[in-house]
Amino acid sequence: MNLAFLAVRNIKRSFSKYMMYFFTLSFSVFTVHSFLALVFNEQVMEKLTYSRRYQSMLVAFGVVIFVFVSFFLISSNVNFIKARKKEIAMYSLFGMTNAKIGRLLFTETLIIGTAALVAGICSGVFCSKLTAMILLNFTLAYFVGDIPFVVAPQAVWFTAVPFAFVFMLMGTAGRRVIAKFELVELFKGSKLPEANIRGSALHLIVSFALIGTGYYWAAIKEPAKLLLLAVPILLVVIAGTFLLFWGGLPQVFRWLRKNPHRYFSGENMIALSIFTHRIRSIGSVMAAIAVMSAVGVTAIATGYTLYGSMEVSTYDQLSYDLFFYGGRDVRDEVHDVFTKYGVGILGEYTVNRYQVKAVQIDPQQTVERVFRIYSESDYNRLIEVSRKIYQPIEVKPGQGLQAGRDIAAYAEIDEPYNDGRQSKLVLSDLELAVVTRADMANVHFGAYQMLVVSDEDFDHLVQTGTFASVDAFGEPLDEVTVIKYENPLRAHQLNSELNQILDARSSGYVMAYNYYVEAMEVFGLVCFIGSFMSVVFILMTASLLYFKQITAAEEERHLYQILRRIGLDPKAESRVIAKRLLPVFFAPLLVGIVHGIFAMKSADTMVFRHMLDVDNTFMVVMRFSAVMYSIYALVYSAFYLITKRQYTSTVR
Amino acid sequence: MELLQVRNISKVYRTSRSAAEFRALNNISFSVREGEFVGVMGASGSGKTTLLNIIGGIDKPTTGKCVIAGQDITVLDKSRLAQFRIKNIGFIFQDFNLLETMTLKENILLPLALNGYSAAEMERRLNQLSADLGIGRVLAKYPYEVSGGEQQRAAACRALITNPKIILADEPTGNLDSNSGKALLDLLSMINKKYSAAILMVTHDVFAASYCHRIMFIRDGEIYNELYAGESRKHFFDAIIDVVGVLGGEAYEPGFPGCAKH
Ligand SMILES: Nc1ncnc2c1ncn2[C@@H]1O[C@H](COP(=O)(O)OP(=O)(O)OP(=O)(O)O)[C@@H](O)[C@H]1O
Ligand SMILES: [Mg+2]
């Protein structure tokens, strides 16, 4: 009887156990291959404008995913071997040396690994078109095209070779695991290997205190303080969660066991006592899942919320659909493009980019500054065309409304006009009292400081020829035109033609569309990778729990034998099994959700409150995370059912 | 009155590969009265455990009937059987079969808890029994924290807590040293008298067998012989040894005073 024969026979005999193992391996292969297929897909890279940057980002994530997947695979493998302890002891008893058993395990892993590699890569290739389409739809503002089905040989190679290596590693790891088995211990058999953990009230109190502190900090309303506390929050919540699962939960169980009325329902008693016994080996995994799911879900919900509100944030950054510098000829060409595509212009204004040197006299200092200067009515006409809504302003003769990137900080929001700055501006023969305002539009158009004066003063300055006609670099100062038009973020052809013309003809221009497209690419990619990672994470953790429970089932089998002897009927038995397994899958999820709610609260304080134009931003974010957690719950439920079936068939 | 009636029970094991079948029990019939203490002896592989498992409803006979307290247990479905077992039958096993995830107290109360008894009622029964069995001190401990004798007494306590009509014990002293073994046998006798529970005990140990009112010897799946205890315990003991010698079973192990060698 050679090893290959034995290996094949083993696989045939306990097919369902190997099925799950096979599924896990091939899913890992599938994941990594799908990712690499994206990285190596020519079409995808062509479509993403800044391909280099994105490619390296994707490769980095690919490596992260691969490391994560390998770690998970190796630990699944160890659990799988442990679940077969009895069988391995049998071989040992029949005189097989450890080296030979090791070779047997190696052969098995190789057979399953090869099959998984083929299955994973084939399904990966099969789905590669779909994943590429999803990615492009996520990241491109405008993508309705079709990408052809291609096989990227590099992706196949870069998947196959490292995985072959990892599988080899797993195959040899079996040897190390069995070397640790004691034959005697194996045949003592029906005793659970771990001692009962009793936990302590102190554990529970400290863990609650830690988590509570974290929550309290997370609910702080000032973004600046919250930012400082971000790392401490993470640390205390993580520490608290682990402590909760290590010592706190066992203590809760102990109290439950002391409360006879609830506990003594027999089934509760059995399930709780077995689960308590298990918590040492599975507590860390559960705590890690709770923490990581909260972090992951928060990050993804944040990404999606931002992604979904990209239009709002685009106009937060830029006020105009389009502005460009240039004279009448450029304007004419631009107008022609609008006519050509039949896109209506909703508002337009052209103004001279006048610049003036003035001496600013403060109580503390006297400096010479260069200002972009507008008349009151020019400024008010400019802001009419803006997508963002600004209040029109009024400037009296003898006043100068100063707005600069440094001035905004001084200005009081409650007090729109501030006359108390005791600052004067002297330009040619005019002396202006400086006033400031917080809510000024950003219409500096290239200058650092902006000045708005009354129409009379402005006319006077034009007549006296105070304005410079060239900028600091000697370039002639021309006019700037702002345009507001229909569907600015969707008119793709119009925008690309405008880009062409303005690139060639204008000395400077900004188009909201360009900003929007780039932001979509970055956020879309981040969201896509985030979702990808979280799907991987959900599936991997769920199947890790599965393998741990299958190992446990093997060790707990004798308990059910005893129970059946003292009269546990089959229906009660399946209820006991349900109660035994439910907390394994759903306790981490529950803790994760509670963590997530508070994490979301912080994200809301730090990010969304400023970026979103909705009343109750917290609810918006919560909706996104609710979807995420539903997916989590769904996958975990599926795995719970699979695990329950396998567990039941093992202990029967 | 007859508590247990075994009628023409056979058990045939058939391994799936070869068509060869093996008769572990062959048309066995006997009965046990209420409050009777019956021993079952026989060589290894003679079918004792198989018989006990069938009576206890853990295993099904191939043919035949097994009636306990007027109920034929071979016709019950699995969950009804489980119910019946919990109410009427107590099990004591050679390797104790305590759940190591539970304290002794929890182990003992388990059959009641599974049957939905109130906490007060459980406490009441436990207090009485644990005092009788002398394990009151160690109730809060886990099985691995107490001695084998204490574990077996806890297992006996678990078997008794539902006030079963019959207790099935499969080599209960097999894993105990002679002192603990004797203590357990005294205990079983006491239970037998005080709670008037019938006991069916499988044993290889002649000394243990001498505690019984009656001994059935099984050979090759059939009842080979029966012995009744008379006035003298010593006499009974000698008679058992004679039969065991003929059957070729294992020798007695713990020395009975004055009867060290056969
Ligand atoms: N599940 C089974 N399948 C096939 N044969 C079995 C099975 N269980 C028991 N047997 C056979 O039935 C016979 C009786 O077994 P049983 O366990 O009742 O013996 P026993 O009298 O209890 O022996 P011992 O004193 O060694 O415990 C044995 O020969 C055994 O090989
Ligand atoms: Mg036996």
mmCIF file with all atom_site columns, C-alpha atoms and ligand atoms in Angstrom, chain B residues 13-15 22 24 42-51 170-171 204, ligand 1:
data_model
loop_
_atom_site.group_PDB
_atom_site.id
_atom_site.type_symbol
_atom_site.label_atom_id
_atom_site.label_alt_id
_atom_site.label_comp_id
_atom_site.label_asym_id
_atom_site.label_entity_id
_atom_site.label_seq_id
_atom_site.pdbx_PDB_ins_code
_atom_site.Cartn_x
_atom_site.Cartn_y
_atom_site.Cartn_z
_atom_site.occupancy
_atom_site.B_iso_or_equiv
_atom_site.pdbx_formal_charge
_atom_site.auth_seq_id
_atom_site.auth_comp_id
_atom_site.auth_asym_id
_atom_site.auth_atom_id
_atom_site.pdbx_PDB_model_num
ATOM   1  C CA  . TYR B 1 13  ? -23.782 -7.838  14.275 1.00 0.00 ? 13  TYR B CA  1
ATOM   2  C CA  . ARG B 1 14  ? -23.170 -7.753  10.586 1.00 0.00 ? 14  ARG B CA  1
ATOM   3  C CA  . THR B 1 15  ? -20.077 -6.047  9.325  1.00 0.00 ? 15  THR B CA  1
ATOM   4  C CA  . PHE B 1 22  ? -21.964 -12.539 14.418 1.00 0.00 ? 22  PHE B CA  1
ATOM   5  C CA  . ALA B 1 24  ? -23.607 -11.514 20.216 1.00 0.00 ? 24  ALA B CA  1
ATOM   6  C CA  . GLY B 1 42  ? -19.281 -14.183 31.714 1.00 0.00 ? 42  GLY B CA  1
ATOM   7  C CA  . ALA B 1 43  ? -16.081 -14.271 29.778 1.00 0.00 ? 43  ALA B CA  1
ATOM   8  C CA  . SER B 1 44  ? -14.941 -11.361 27.756 1.00 0.00 ? 44  SER B CA  1
ATOM   9  C CA  . GLY B 1 45  ? -16.881 -11.071 24.543 1.00 0.00 ? 45  GLY B CA  1
ATOM   10 C CA  . SER B 1 46  ? -19.779 -13.128 25.825 1.00 0.00 ? 46  SER B CA  1
ATOM   11 C CA  . GLY B 1 47  ? -22.244 -10.291 25.214 1.00 0.00 ? 47  GLY B CA  1
ATOM   12 C CA  . LYS B 1 48  ? -22.741 -8.732  28.667 1.00 0.00 ? 48  LYS B CA  1
ATOM   13 C CA  . THR B 1 49  ? -22.320 -5.136  27.619 1.00 0.00 ? 49  THR B CA  1
ATOM   14 C CA  . THR B 1 50  ? -24.460 -5.737  24.582 1.00 0.00 ? 50  THR B CA  1
ATOM   15 C CA  . LEU B 1 51  ? -27.224 -7.062  26.821 1.00 0.00 ? 51  LEU B CA  1
ATOM   16 C CA  . ASP B 1 170 ? -21.410 -2.084  33.688 1.00 0.00 ? 170 ASP B CA  1
ATOM   17 C CA  . GLU B 1 171 ? -18.347 -3.125  35.667 1.00 0.00 ? 171 GLU B CA  1
ATOM   18 C CA  . HIS B 1 204 ? -15.820 -9.869  36.285 1.00 0.00 ? 204 HIS B CA  1
HETATM 19 N N1  . LIG C 2 .   ? -20.598 -2.799  17.190 1.00 0.00 ? 1   LIG C N1  1
HETATM 20 C C1  . LIG C 2 .   ? -20.229 -4.069  17.079 1.00 0.00 ? 1   LIG C C1  1
HETATM 21 N N2  . LIG C 2 .   ? -20.054 -4.623  15.866 1.00 0.00 ? 1   LIG C N2  1
HETATM 22 C C2  . LIG C 2 .   ? -19.694 -5.903  15.726 1.00 0.00 ? 1   LIG C C2  1
HETATM 23 N N3  . LIG C 2 .   ? -19.489 -6.716  16.743 1.00 0.00 ? 1   LIG C N3  1
HETATM 24 C C3  . LIG C 2 .   ? -19.642 -6.258  17.998 1.00 0.00 ? 1   LIG C C3  1
HETATM 25 C C4  . LIG C 2 .   ? -20.023 -4.888  18.214 1.00 0.00 ? 1   LIG C C4  1
HETATM 26 N N4  . LIG C 2 .   ? -20.084 -4.685  19.565 1.00 0.00 ? 1   LIG C N4  1
HETATM 27 C C5  . LIG C 2 .   ? -19.764 -5.880  20.139 1.00 0.00 ? 1   LIG C C5  1
HETATM 28 N N5  . LIG C 2 .   ? -19.503 -6.787  19.205 1.00 0.00 ? 1   LIG C N5  1
HETATM 29 C C6  . LIG C 2 .   ? -19.168 -8.178  19.451 1.00 0.00 ? 1   LIG C C6  1
HETATM 30 O O1  . LIG C 2 .   ? -20.158 -8.765  20.265 1.00 0.00 ? 1   LIG C O1  1
HETATM 31 C C7  . LIG C 2 .   ? -19.571 -9.563  21.237 1.00 0.00 ? 1   LIG C C7  1
HETATM 32 C C8  . LIG C 2 .   ? -20.082 -9.185  22.606 1.00 0.00 ? 1   LIG C C8  1
HETATM 33 O O2  . LIG C 2 .   ? -19.561 -7.947  22.946 1.00 0.00 ? 1   LIG C O2  1
HETATM 34 P P1  . LIG C 2 .   ? -19.761 -7.315  24.398 1.00 0.00 ? 1   LIG C P1  1
HETATM 35 O O3  . LIG C 2 .   ? -19.185 -5.961  24.390 1.00 0.00 ? 1   LIG C O3  1
HETATM 36 O O4  . LIG C 2 .   ? -21.172 -7.442  24.763 1.00 0.00 ? 1   LIG C O4  1
HETATM 37 O O5  . LIG C 2 .   ? -18.883 -8.283  25.297 1.00 0.00 ? 1   LIG C O5  1
HETATM 38 P P2  . LIG C 2 .   ? -18.694 -8.245  26.874 1.00 0.00 ? 1   LIG C P2  1
HETATM 39 O O6  . LIG C 2 .   ? -19.288 -9.477  27.395 1.00 0.00 ? 1   LIG C O6  1
HETATM 40 O O7  . LIG C 2 .   ? -19.154 -6.942  27.419 1.00 0.00 ? 1   LIG C O7  1
HETATM 41 O O8  . LIG C 2 .   ? -17.125 -8.341  26.974 1.00 0.00 ? 1   LIG C O8  1
HETATM 42 P P3  . LIG C 2 .   ? -16.166 -7.653  28.047 1.00 0.00 ? 1   LIG C P3  1
HETATM 43 O O9  . LIG C 2 .   ? -16.258 -8.458  29.282 1.00 0.00 ? 1   LIG C O9  1
HETATM 44 O O10 . LIG C 2 .   ? -14.829 -7.780  27.441 1.00 0.00 ? 1   LIG C O10 1
HETATM 45 O O11 . LIG C 2 .   ? -16.619 -6.243  28.217 1.00 0.00 ? 1   LIG C O11 1
HETATM 46 C C9  . LIG C 2 .   ? -18.080 -9.415  21.126 1.00 0.00 ? 1   LIG C C9  1
HETATM 47 O O12 . LIG C 2 .   ? -17.567 -10.577 20.533 1.00 0.00 ? 1   LIG C O12 1
HETATM 48 C C10 . LIG C 2 .   ? -17.884 -8.260  20.216 1.00 0.00 ? 1   LIG C C10 1
HETATM 49 O O13 . LIG C 2 .   ? -16.820 -8.496  19.347 1.00 0.00 ? 1   LIG C O13 1
#
